PDB file of C-alpha atoms in Angstrom:
ATOM      1  CA  SER A   1     -35.516 114.192-115.878  1.00  0.00           C
ATOM      2  CA  ALA A   2     -34.008 115.092-119.138  1.00  0.00           C
ATOM      3  CA  ALA A   3     -31.818 117.776-117.529  1.00  0.00           C
ATOM      4  CA  LEU A   4     -30.480 115.340-114.938  1.00  0.00           C
ATOM      5  CA  ILE A   5     -30.203 112.089-117.001  1.00  0.00           C
ATOM      6  CA  GLY A   6     -30.313 113.247-120.517  1.00  0.00           C
ATOM      7  CA  GLY A   7     -32.946 113.324-123.280  1.00  0.00           C
ATOM      8  CA  GLY A   8     -34.728 115.679-125.619  1.00  0.00           C
ATOM      9  CA  SER A   9     -34.920 115.694-129.363  1.00  0.00           C
ATOM     10  CA  PRO A  10     -32.320 115.372-130.552  1.00  0.00           C
ATOM     11  CA  PRO A  11     -30.877 113.635-127.422  1.00  0.00           C
ATOM     12  CA  ARG A  12     -28.656 115.810-125.330  1.00  0.00           C
ATOM     13  CA  PRO A  13     -26.552 114.800-122.324  1.00  0.00           C
ATOM     14  CA  GLY A  14     -27.723 115.517-118.794  1.00  0.00           C
ATOM     15  CA  GLU A  15     -25.897 116.485-115.672  1.00  0.00           C
ATOM     16  CA  VAL A  16     -24.745 112.882-115.056  1.00  0.00           C
ATOM     17  CA  SER A  17     -22.847 112.987-118.303  1.00  0.00           C
ATOM     18  CA  LEU A  18     -21.596 116.483-117.778  1.00  0.00           C
ATOM     19  CA  ALA A  19     -20.202 115.184-114.565  1.00  0.00           C
ATOM     20  CA  HIS A  20     -18.315 112.389-116.228  1.00  0.00           C
ATOM     21  CA  HIS A  21     -15.149 111.638-114.338  1.00  0.00           C
ATOM     22  CA  GLY A  22     -16.127 114.250-111.788  1.00  0.00           C
ATOM     23  CA  VAL A  23     -18.480 114.760-108.865  1.00  0.00           C
ATOM     24  CA  LEU A  24     -22.252 115.328-109.112  1.00  0.00           C
ATOM     25  CA  PHE A  25     -23.618 116.937-105.948  1.00  0.00           C
ATOM     26  CA  LEU A  26     -27.467 116.875-105.425  1.00  0.00           C
ATOM     27  CA  ASP A  27     -28.724 118.946-102.539  1.00  0.00           C
ATOM     28  CA  GLU A  28     -32.132 118.358-101.011  1.00  0.00           C
ATOM     29  CA  LEU A  29     -32.354 114.955-102.621  1.00  0.00           C
ATOM     30  CA  GLN A  30     -35.720 114.248-101.209  1.00  0.00           C
ATOM     31  CA  GLU A  31     -37.205 117.231-103.176  1.00  0.00           C
ATOM     32  CA  ILE A  32     -36.291 115.603-106.596  1.00  0.00           C
ATOM     33  CA  PRO A  33     -39.237 113.422-107.899  1.00  0.00           C
ATOM     34  CA  ARG A  34     -38.729 109.703-107.221  1.00  0.00           C
ATOM     35  CA  LEU A  35     -39.187 108.784-110.982  1.00  0.00           C
ATOM     36  CA  THR A  36     -36.325 111.191-111.774  1.00  0.00           C
ATOM     37  CA  LEU A  37     -34.038 109.826-109.135  1.00  0.00           C
ATOM     38  CA  ASP A  38     -34.637 106.239-110.223  1.00  0.00           C
ATOM     39  CA  GLY A  39     -33.142 107.433-113.528  1.00  0.00           C
ATOM     40  CA  LEU A  40     -29.838 107.460-111.711  1.00  0.00           C
ATOM     41  CA  ARG A  41     -29.836 103.682-111.376  1.00  0.00           C
ATOM     42  CA  GLN A  42     -28.422 102.837-114.768  1.00  0.00           C
ATOM     43  CA  PRO A  43     -25.592 105.403-114.748  1.00  0.00           C
ATOM     44  CA  LEU A  44     -24.609 104.442-111.195  1.00  0.00           C
ATOM     45  CA  GLU A  45     -24.389 100.831-112.171  1.00  0.00           C
ATOM     46  CA  ASP A  46     -23.086 100.929-115.719  1.00  0.00           C
ATOM     47  CA  GLY A  47     -21.310 104.271-115.950  1.00  0.00           C
ATOM     48  CA  ARG A  48     -23.250 105.324-118.977  1.00  0.00           C
ATOM     49  CA  VAL A  49     -26.727 106.485-120.104  1.00  0.00           C
ATOM     50  CA  MET A  50     -28.664 104.968-123.039  1.00  0.00           C
ATOM     51  CA  ILE A  51     -31.440 107.018-124.623  1.00  0.00           C
ATOM     52  CA  ALA A  52     -33.658 105.271-127.044  1.00  0.00           C
ATOM     53  CA  ARG A  53     -35.424 107.105-129.827  1.00  0.00           C
ATOM     54  CA  ALA A  54     -37.282 105.966-132.919  1.00  0.00           C
ATOM     55  CA  ALA A  55     -34.237 106.874-135.057  1.00  0.00           C
ATOM     56  CA  GLY A  56     -31.947 104.842-132.816  1.00  0.00           C
ATOM     57  CA  THR A  57     -30.211 104.690-129.486  1.00  0.00           C
ATOM     58  CA  VAL A  58     -27.677 107.140-128.184  1.00  0.00           C
ATOM     59  CA  THR A  59     -25.223 106.334-125.342  1.00  0.00           C
ATOM     60  CA  PHE A  60     -23.513 109.012-123.287  1.00  0.00           C
ATOM     61  CA  PRO A  61     -20.747 108.368-120.750  1.00  0.00           C
ATOM     62  CA  ALA A  62     -21.690 108.886-117.078  1.00  0.00           C
ATOM     63  CA  ARG A  63     -19.023 107.574-114.735  1.00  0.00           C
ATOM     64  CA  PHE A  64     -19.334 110.060-111.864  1.00  0.00           C
ATOM     65  CA  THR A  65     -19.136 110.201-108.185  1.00  0.00           C
ATOM     66  CA  LEU A  66     -22.509 111.025-106.699  1.00  0.00           C
ATOM     67  CA  VAL A  67     -22.776 113.068-103.478  1.00  0.00           C
ATOM     68  CA  ALA A  68     -26.204 113.859-102.153  1.00  0.00           C
ATOM     69  CA  ALA A  69     -27.653 115.584 -99.104  1.00  0.00           C
ATOM     70  CA  MET A  70     -31.096 115.463 -97.591  1.00  0.00           C
ATOM     71  CA  ASN A  71     -32.791 116.261 -94.367  1.00  0.00           C
ATOM     72  CA  PRO A  72     -33.649 113.399 -91.953  1.00  0.00           C
ATOM     73  CA  CYS A  73     -37.427 114.361 -91.968  1.00  0.00           C
ATOM     74  CA  PRO A  74     -39.602 117.245 -93.256  1.00  0.00           C
ATOM     75  CA  CYS A  75     -38.997 119.418 -90.167  1.00  0.00           C
ATOM     76  CA  GLY A  76     -35.240 118.623 -90.181  1.00  0.00           C
ATOM     77  CA  TYR A  77     -34.956 117.660 -86.536  1.00  0.00           C
ATOM     78  CA  ALA A  78     -35.240 113.887 -86.472  1.00  0.00           C
ATOM     79  CA  GLY A  79     -32.592 112.622 -84.081  1.00  0.00           C
ATOM     80  CA  SER A  80     -31.656 116.042 -82.852  1.00  0.00           C
ATOM     81  CA  PRO A  81     -30.662 116.175 -79.183  1.00  0.00           C
ATOM     82  CA  SER A  82     -31.591 119.836 -78.872  1.00  0.00           C
ATOM     83  CA  ARG A  83     -35.089 120.130 -80.598  1.00  0.00           C
ATOM     84  CA  PRO A  84     -37.839 117.594 -80.882  1.00  0.00           C
ATOM     85  CA  CYS A  85     -39.009 116.282 -84.259  1.00  0.00           C
ATOM     86  CA  VAL A  86     -42.616 117.260 -84.930  1.00  0.00           C
ATOM     87  CA  CYS A  87     -43.247 114.935 -87.891  1.00  0.00           C
ATOM     88  CA  GLY A  88     -45.690 112.113 -87.619  1.00  0.00           C
ATOM     89  CA  PRO A  89     -45.002 108.469 -88.580  1.00  0.00           C
ATOM     90  CA  THR A  90     -46.841 108.850 -91.923  1.00  0.00           C
ATOM     91  CA  GLU A  91     -44.676 111.909 -92.716  1.00  0.00           C
ATOM     92  CA  LEU A  92     -41.417 110.112 -91.873  1.00  0.00           C
ATOM     93  CA  VAL A  93     -42.468 107.051 -94.106  1.00  0.00           C
ATOM     94  CA  ARG A  94     -43.412 109.317 -97.031  1.00  0.00           C
ATOM     95  CA  HIS A  95     -40.199 111.337 -96.675  1.00  0.00           C
ATOM     96  CA  ARG A  96     -37.926 108.292 -96.635  1.00  0.00           C
ATOM     97  CA  ALA A  97     -39.890 106.683 -99.503  1.00  0.00           C
ATOM     98  CA  ARG A  98     -38.692 109.331-101.834  1.00  0.00           C
ATOM     99  CA  ILE A  99     -35.423 107.251-102.146  1.00  0.00           C
ATOM    100  CA  SER A 100     -36.406 103.904-103.659  1.00  0.00           C
ATOM    101  CA  GLY A 101     -34.799 100.697-102.373  1.00  0.00           C
ATOM    102  CA  PRO A 102     -33.077  99.920-105.626  1.00  0.00           C
ATOM    103  CA  LEU A 103     -31.478 103.378-105.642  1.00  0.00           C
ATOM    104  CA  ALA A 104     -30.496 103.251-101.998  1.00  0.00           C
ATOM    105  CA  ASP A 105     -28.825  99.777-102.801  1.00  0.00           C
ATOM    106  CA  ARG A 106     -26.525 101.504-105.266  1.00  0.00           C
ATOM    107  CA  LEU A 107     -25.220 104.087-102.744  1.00  0.00           C
ATOM    108  CA  ASP A 108     -21.869 102.947-101.222  1.00  0.00           C
ATOM    109  CA  MET A 109     -22.141 105.009 -98.087  1.00  0.00           C
ATOM    110  CA  THR A 110     -24.860 106.636 -96.038  1.00  0.00           C
ATOM    111  CA  VAL A 111     -23.603 108.982 -93.317  1.00  0.00           C
ATOM    112  CA  HIS A 112     -25.710 110.804 -90.741  1.00  0.00           C
ATOM    113  CA  VAL A 113     -24.228 114.218 -90.070  1.00  0.00           C
ATOM    114  CA  PRO A 114     -25.527 115.699 -86.741  1.00  0.00           C
ATOM    115  CA  ALA A 115     -25.809 119.345 -86.092  1.00  0.00           C
ATOM    116  CA  LEU A 116     -22.606 120.859 -84.530  1.00  0.00           C
ATOM    117  CA  ALA A 117     -22.732 122.382 -81.110  1.00  0.00           C
ATOM    118  CA  PRO A 118     -21.700 126.074 -80.816  1.00  0.00           C
ATOM    119  CA  ALA A 119     -18.640 125.154 -78.835  1.00  0.00           C
ATOM    120  CA  THR A 120     -17.450 122.941 -81.678  1.00  0.00           C
ATOM    121  CA  LEU A 121     -18.135 125.634 -84.296  1.00  0.00           C
ATOM    122  CA  ALA A 122     -16.089 128.063 -82.169  1.00  0.00           C
ATOM    123  CA  ALA A 123     -13.162 125.632 -81.608  1.00  0.00           C
ATOM    124  CA  THR A 124      -9.798 126.726 -83.167  1.00  0.00           C
ATOM    125  CA  ASP A 125      -8.149 123.230 -83.412  1.00  0.00           C
ATOM    126  CA  PRO A 126      -7.607 122.826 -87.184  1.00  0.00           C
ATOM    127  CA  GLY A 127      -7.496 119.009 -87.016  1.00  0.00           C
ATOM    128  CA  GLU A 128      -5.906 117.059 -89.792  1.00  0.00           C
ATOM    129  CA  SER A 129      -4.837 119.142 -92.765  1.00  0.00           C
ATOM    130  CA  SER A 130      -6.232 118.791 -96.244  1.00  0.00           C
ATOM    131  CA  ALA A 131      -2.658 118.209 -97.424  1.00  0.00           C
ATOM    132  CA  ALA A 132      -2.247 115.218 -95.163  1.00  0.00           C
ATOM    133  CA  VAL A 133      -5.583 113.728 -96.317  1.00  0.00           C
ATOM    134  CA  ARG A 134      -4.666 114.320-100.053  1.00  0.00           C
ATOM    135  CA  ALA A 135      -1.310 112.594 -99.578  1.00  0.00           C
ATOM    136  CA  ARG A 136      -3.056 109.433 -98.144  1.00  0.00           C
ATOM    137  CA  VAL A 137      -5.606 109.524-100.984  1.00  0.00           C
ATOM    138  CA  ASP A 138      -2.931 109.851-103.562  1.00  0.00           C
ATOM    139  CA  ALA A 139      -1.069 106.935-102.149  1.00  0.00           C
ATOM    140  CA  ALA A 140      -4.182 104.792-102.227  1.00  0.00           C
ATOM    141  CA  ARG A 141      -4.929 105.803-105.793  1.00  0.00           C
ATOM    142  CA  ARG A 142      -1.407 104.862-106.910  1.00  0.00           C
ATOM    143  CA  TRP A 143      -1.842 101.424-105.256  1.00  0.00           C
ATOM    144  CA  GLN A 144      -5.125 100.884-107.062  1.00  0.00           C
ATOM    145  CA  ARG A 145      -3.777 101.976-110.354  1.00  0.00           C
ATOM    146  CA  ALA A 146      -1.053  99.364-110.049  1.00  0.00           C
ATOM    147  CA  ARG A 147      -3.673  96.788-109.007  1.00  0.00           C
ATOM    148  CA  PHE A 148      -5.681  97.300-112.149  1.00  0.00           C
ATOM    149  CA  ARG A 149      -3.006  97.982-114.566  1.00  0.00           C
ATOM    150  CA  ARG A 150      -4.005  95.036-116.707  1.00  0.00           C
ATOM    151  CA  LEU A 151      -7.734  95.698-116.633  1.00  0.00           C
ATOM    152  CA  PRO A 152      -8.738  98.111-119.518  1.00  0.00           C
ATOM    153  CA  GLY A 153     -10.797 101.122-118.312  1.00  0.00           C
ATOM    154  CA  VAL A 154     -10.547 100.192-114.623  1.00  0.00           C
ATOM    155  CA  PHE A 155      -8.382 102.629-112.513  1.00  0.00           C
ATOM    156  CA  CYS A 156      -9.828 102.356-108.970  1.00  0.00           C
ATOM    157  CA  ASN A 157     -11.845 100.046-106.762  1.00  0.00           C
ATOM    158  CA  ALA A 158     -15.135 101.722-107.726  1.00  0.00           C
ATOM    159  CA  HIS A 159     -14.718 100.589-111.289  1.00  0.00           C
ATOM    160  CA  ALA A 160     -13.908  96.941-110.608  1.00  0.00           C
ATOM    161  CA  THR A 161     -16.515  94.221-110.143  1.00  0.00           C
ATOM    162  CA  GLY A 162     -17.116  92.970-106.582  1.00  0.00           C
ATOM    163  CA  ARG A 163     -16.336  89.553-107.770  1.00  0.00           C
ATOM    164  CA  TRP A 164     -12.899  90.574-109.120  1.00  0.00           C
ATOM    165  CA  LEU A 165     -11.957  92.229-105.837  1.00  0.00           C
ATOM    166  CA  GLU A 166     -13.138  89.130-103.966  1.00  0.00           C
ATOM    167  CA  THR A 167     -11.035  86.718-105.971  1.00  0.00           C
ATOM    168  CA  HIS A 168      -8.009  88.833-106.933  1.00  0.00           C
ATOM    169  CA  THR A 169      -7.220  90.895-103.750  1.00  0.00           C
ATOM    170  CA  ARG A 170      -6.198  89.692-100.320  1.00  0.00           C
ATOM    171  CA  ILE A 171      -8.964  89.447 -97.740  1.00  0.00           C
ATOM    172  CA  ASP A 172      -8.189  88.267 -94.219  1.00  0.00           C
ATOM    173  CA  PRO A 173     -10.218  85.057 -93.465  1.00  0.00           C
ATOM    174  CA  ALA A 174     -11.777  86.687 -90.404  1.00  0.00           C
ATOM    175  CA  ALA A 175     -12.815  89.733 -92.548  1.00  0.00           C
ATOM    176  CA  ARG A 176     -14.407  87.463 -95.081  1.00  0.00           C
ATOM    177  CA  THR A 177     -16.330  85.607 -92.296  1.00  0.00           C
ATOM    178  CA  ALA A 178     -17.406  89.008 -90.884  1.00  0.00           C
ATOM    179  CA  LEU A 179     -18.691  90.094 -94.241  1.00  0.00           C
ATOM    180  CA  VAL A 180     -20.656  86.845 -94.857  1.00  0.00           C
ATOM    181  CA  ASN A 181     -22.132  86.967 -91.353  1.00  0.00           C
ATOM    182  CA  ALA A 182     -23.170  90.595 -91.763  1.00  0.00           C
ATOM    183  CA  ALA A 183     -24.732  89.851 -95.147  1.00  0.00           C
ATOM    184  CA  ASN A 184     -26.779  86.957 -93.633  1.00  0.00           C
ATOM    185  CA  ARG A 185     -27.856  88.810 -90.643  1.00  0.00           C
ATOM    186  CA  LEU A 186     -28.757  92.148 -92.348  1.00  0.00           C
ATOM    187  CA  GLY A 187     -30.173  90.612 -95.557  1.00  0.00           C
ATOM    188  CA  PHE A 188     -27.663  92.165 -98.010  1.00  0.00           C
ATOM    189  CA  SER A 189     -28.469  91.896-101.683  1.00  0.00           C
ATOM    190  CA  ALA A 190     -25.567  90.678-103.890  1.00  0.00           C
ATOM    191  CA  ARG A 191     -24.987  94.283-104.872  1.00  0.00           C
ATOM    192  CA  ALA A 192     -24.836  95.585-101.374  1.00  0.00           C
ATOM    193  CA  TYR A 193     -22.425  92.661-100.423  1.00  0.00           C
ATOM    194  CA  HIS A 194     -19.967  93.770-103.068  1.00  0.00           C
ATOM    195  CA  ARG A 195     -20.406  97.449-102.444  1.00  0.00           C
ATOM    196  CA  VAL A 196     -19.502  96.819 -98.764  1.00  0.00           C
ATOM    197  CA  LEU A 197     -16.455  94.944 -99.969  1.00  0.00           C
ATOM    198  CA  ARG A 198     -15.465  97.789-102.310  1.00  0.00           C
ATOM    199  CA  VAL A 199     -15.631 100.256 -99.375  1.00  0.00           C
ATOM    200  CA  ALA A 200     -13.704  97.905 -97.121  1.00  0.00           C
ATOM    201  CA  ARG A 201     -11.087  97.393 -99.812  1.00  0.00           C
ATOM    202  CA  THR A 202     -10.704 101.205-100.213  1.00  0.00           C
ATOM    203  CA  VAL A 203     -10.340 101.723 -96.416  1.00  0.00           C
ATOM    204  CA  ALA A 204      -7.656  99.135 -96.377  1.00  0.00           C
ATOM    205  CA  ASP A 205      -5.943 100.984 -99.117  1.00  0.00           C
ATOM    206  CA  LEU A 206      -6.081 104.296 -97.215  1.00  0.00           C
ATOM    207  CA  ASP A 207      -4.693 102.466 -94.190  1.00  0.00           C
ATOM    208  CA  GLY A 208      -1.794 101.283 -96.426  1.00  0.00           C
ATOM    209  CA  VAL A 209      -2.391  97.510 -95.781  1.00  0.00           C
ATOM    210  CA  GLU A 210      -2.614  94.836 -98.374  1.00  0.00           C
ATOM    211  CA  ALA A 211      -5.166  92.638 -96.801  1.00  0.00           C
ATOM    212  CA  VAL A 212      -8.748  93.720 -95.875  1.00  0.00           C
ATOM    213  CA  GLN A 213      -9.153  93.371 -92.085  1.00  0.00           C
ATOM    214  CA  PRO A 214     -12.353  92.745 -90.131  1.00  0.00           C
ATOM    215  CA  ASP A 215     -12.442  96.444 -88.989  1.00  0.00           C
ATOM    216  CA  HIS A 216     -12.431  97.583 -92.554  1.00  0.00           C
ATOM    217  CA  VAL A 217     -15.491  95.349 -93.084  1.00  0.00           C
ATOM    218  CA  ALA A 218     -17.160  96.697 -89.954  1.00  0.00           C
ATOM    219  CA  LEU A 219     -16.629 100.234 -91.262  1.00  0.00           C
ATOM    220  CA  GLY A 220     -17.993  99.312 -94.721  1.00  0.00           C
ATOM    221  CA  VAL A 221     -21.150  97.874 -93.087  1.00  0.00           C
ATOM    222  CA  ARG A 222     -21.590 100.882 -90.838  1.00  0.00           C
ATOM    223  CA  TYR A 223     -21.344 103.234 -93.866  1.00  0.00           C
ATOM    224  CA  ARG A 224     -24.421 101.373 -95.303  1.00  0.00           C
ATOM    225  CA  GLY A 225     -26.300 102.501 -92.246  1.00  0.00           C
ATOM    226  CA  TYR A 226     -25.854  99.419 -90.037  1.00  0.00           C
ATOM    227  CA  SER A 227     -23.863  98.466 -86.985  1.00  0.00           C
ATOM    228  CA  LEU A 228     -22.314  94.942 -86.766  1.00  0.00           C
ATOM    229  CA  SER A 229     -22.675  94.989 -82.993  1.00  0.00           C
ATOM    230  CA  ARG A 230     -26.317  95.959 -82.995  1.00  0.00           C
ATOM    231  CA  GLY A 231     -27.533  94.695 -86.314  1.00  0.00           C
ATOM    232  CA  SER A 232     -29.795  97.660 -86.712  1.00  0.00           C
ATOM    233  CA  THR A 233     -30.217 100.840 -88.664  1.00  0.00           C
ATOM    234  CA  MET A 234     -28.043 103.703 -87.569  1.00  0.00           C
TER     235      MET A 234
END
């Protein structure tokens, strides 16, 4: 826990602070003790870590992008079209319980990545180039820097409060209705509601449009593991 979050005597920064303004990748997330993972909640929410000791409190910066990977089940084949999962219901529940609800609520996107077929691995089509993706991201970032130029310490959508985005950026009325309906139907918390809005706002920026559209909201909802059309877990 001290290595990831920070601690010790005297207090030293952990990996979350060493990744400040960068990316922290955690592989095999389900293998990390739940108590340690729950220590990520404060830095993900506040962008800092506070360590209290008898001599006082130390604060380390920790504004980072968290990317994590985990298997869908202990055997690794849940949802696989080629091999059956051999895990029992109790094992699945225990496996998924490693990630607490409050921590999952702070994750902007959850994406299921299926195994690739051999034919796909052997394909030679390069697809979209990294340079093209980078150009699109750079354009979105420039738009966001201009949007937040009067907000100290805020440079992108992830740093802004959901309430500010809701009241200071353009949202198509149909998109706002779709977001409210999804929140009611799927039981979003206030945090989840605003995180979906952040993702939708970012997708709109990547598309180069000023107003958030219903399809941007639908994608934001889907990235939380839900489908607007089915109202169920993906």
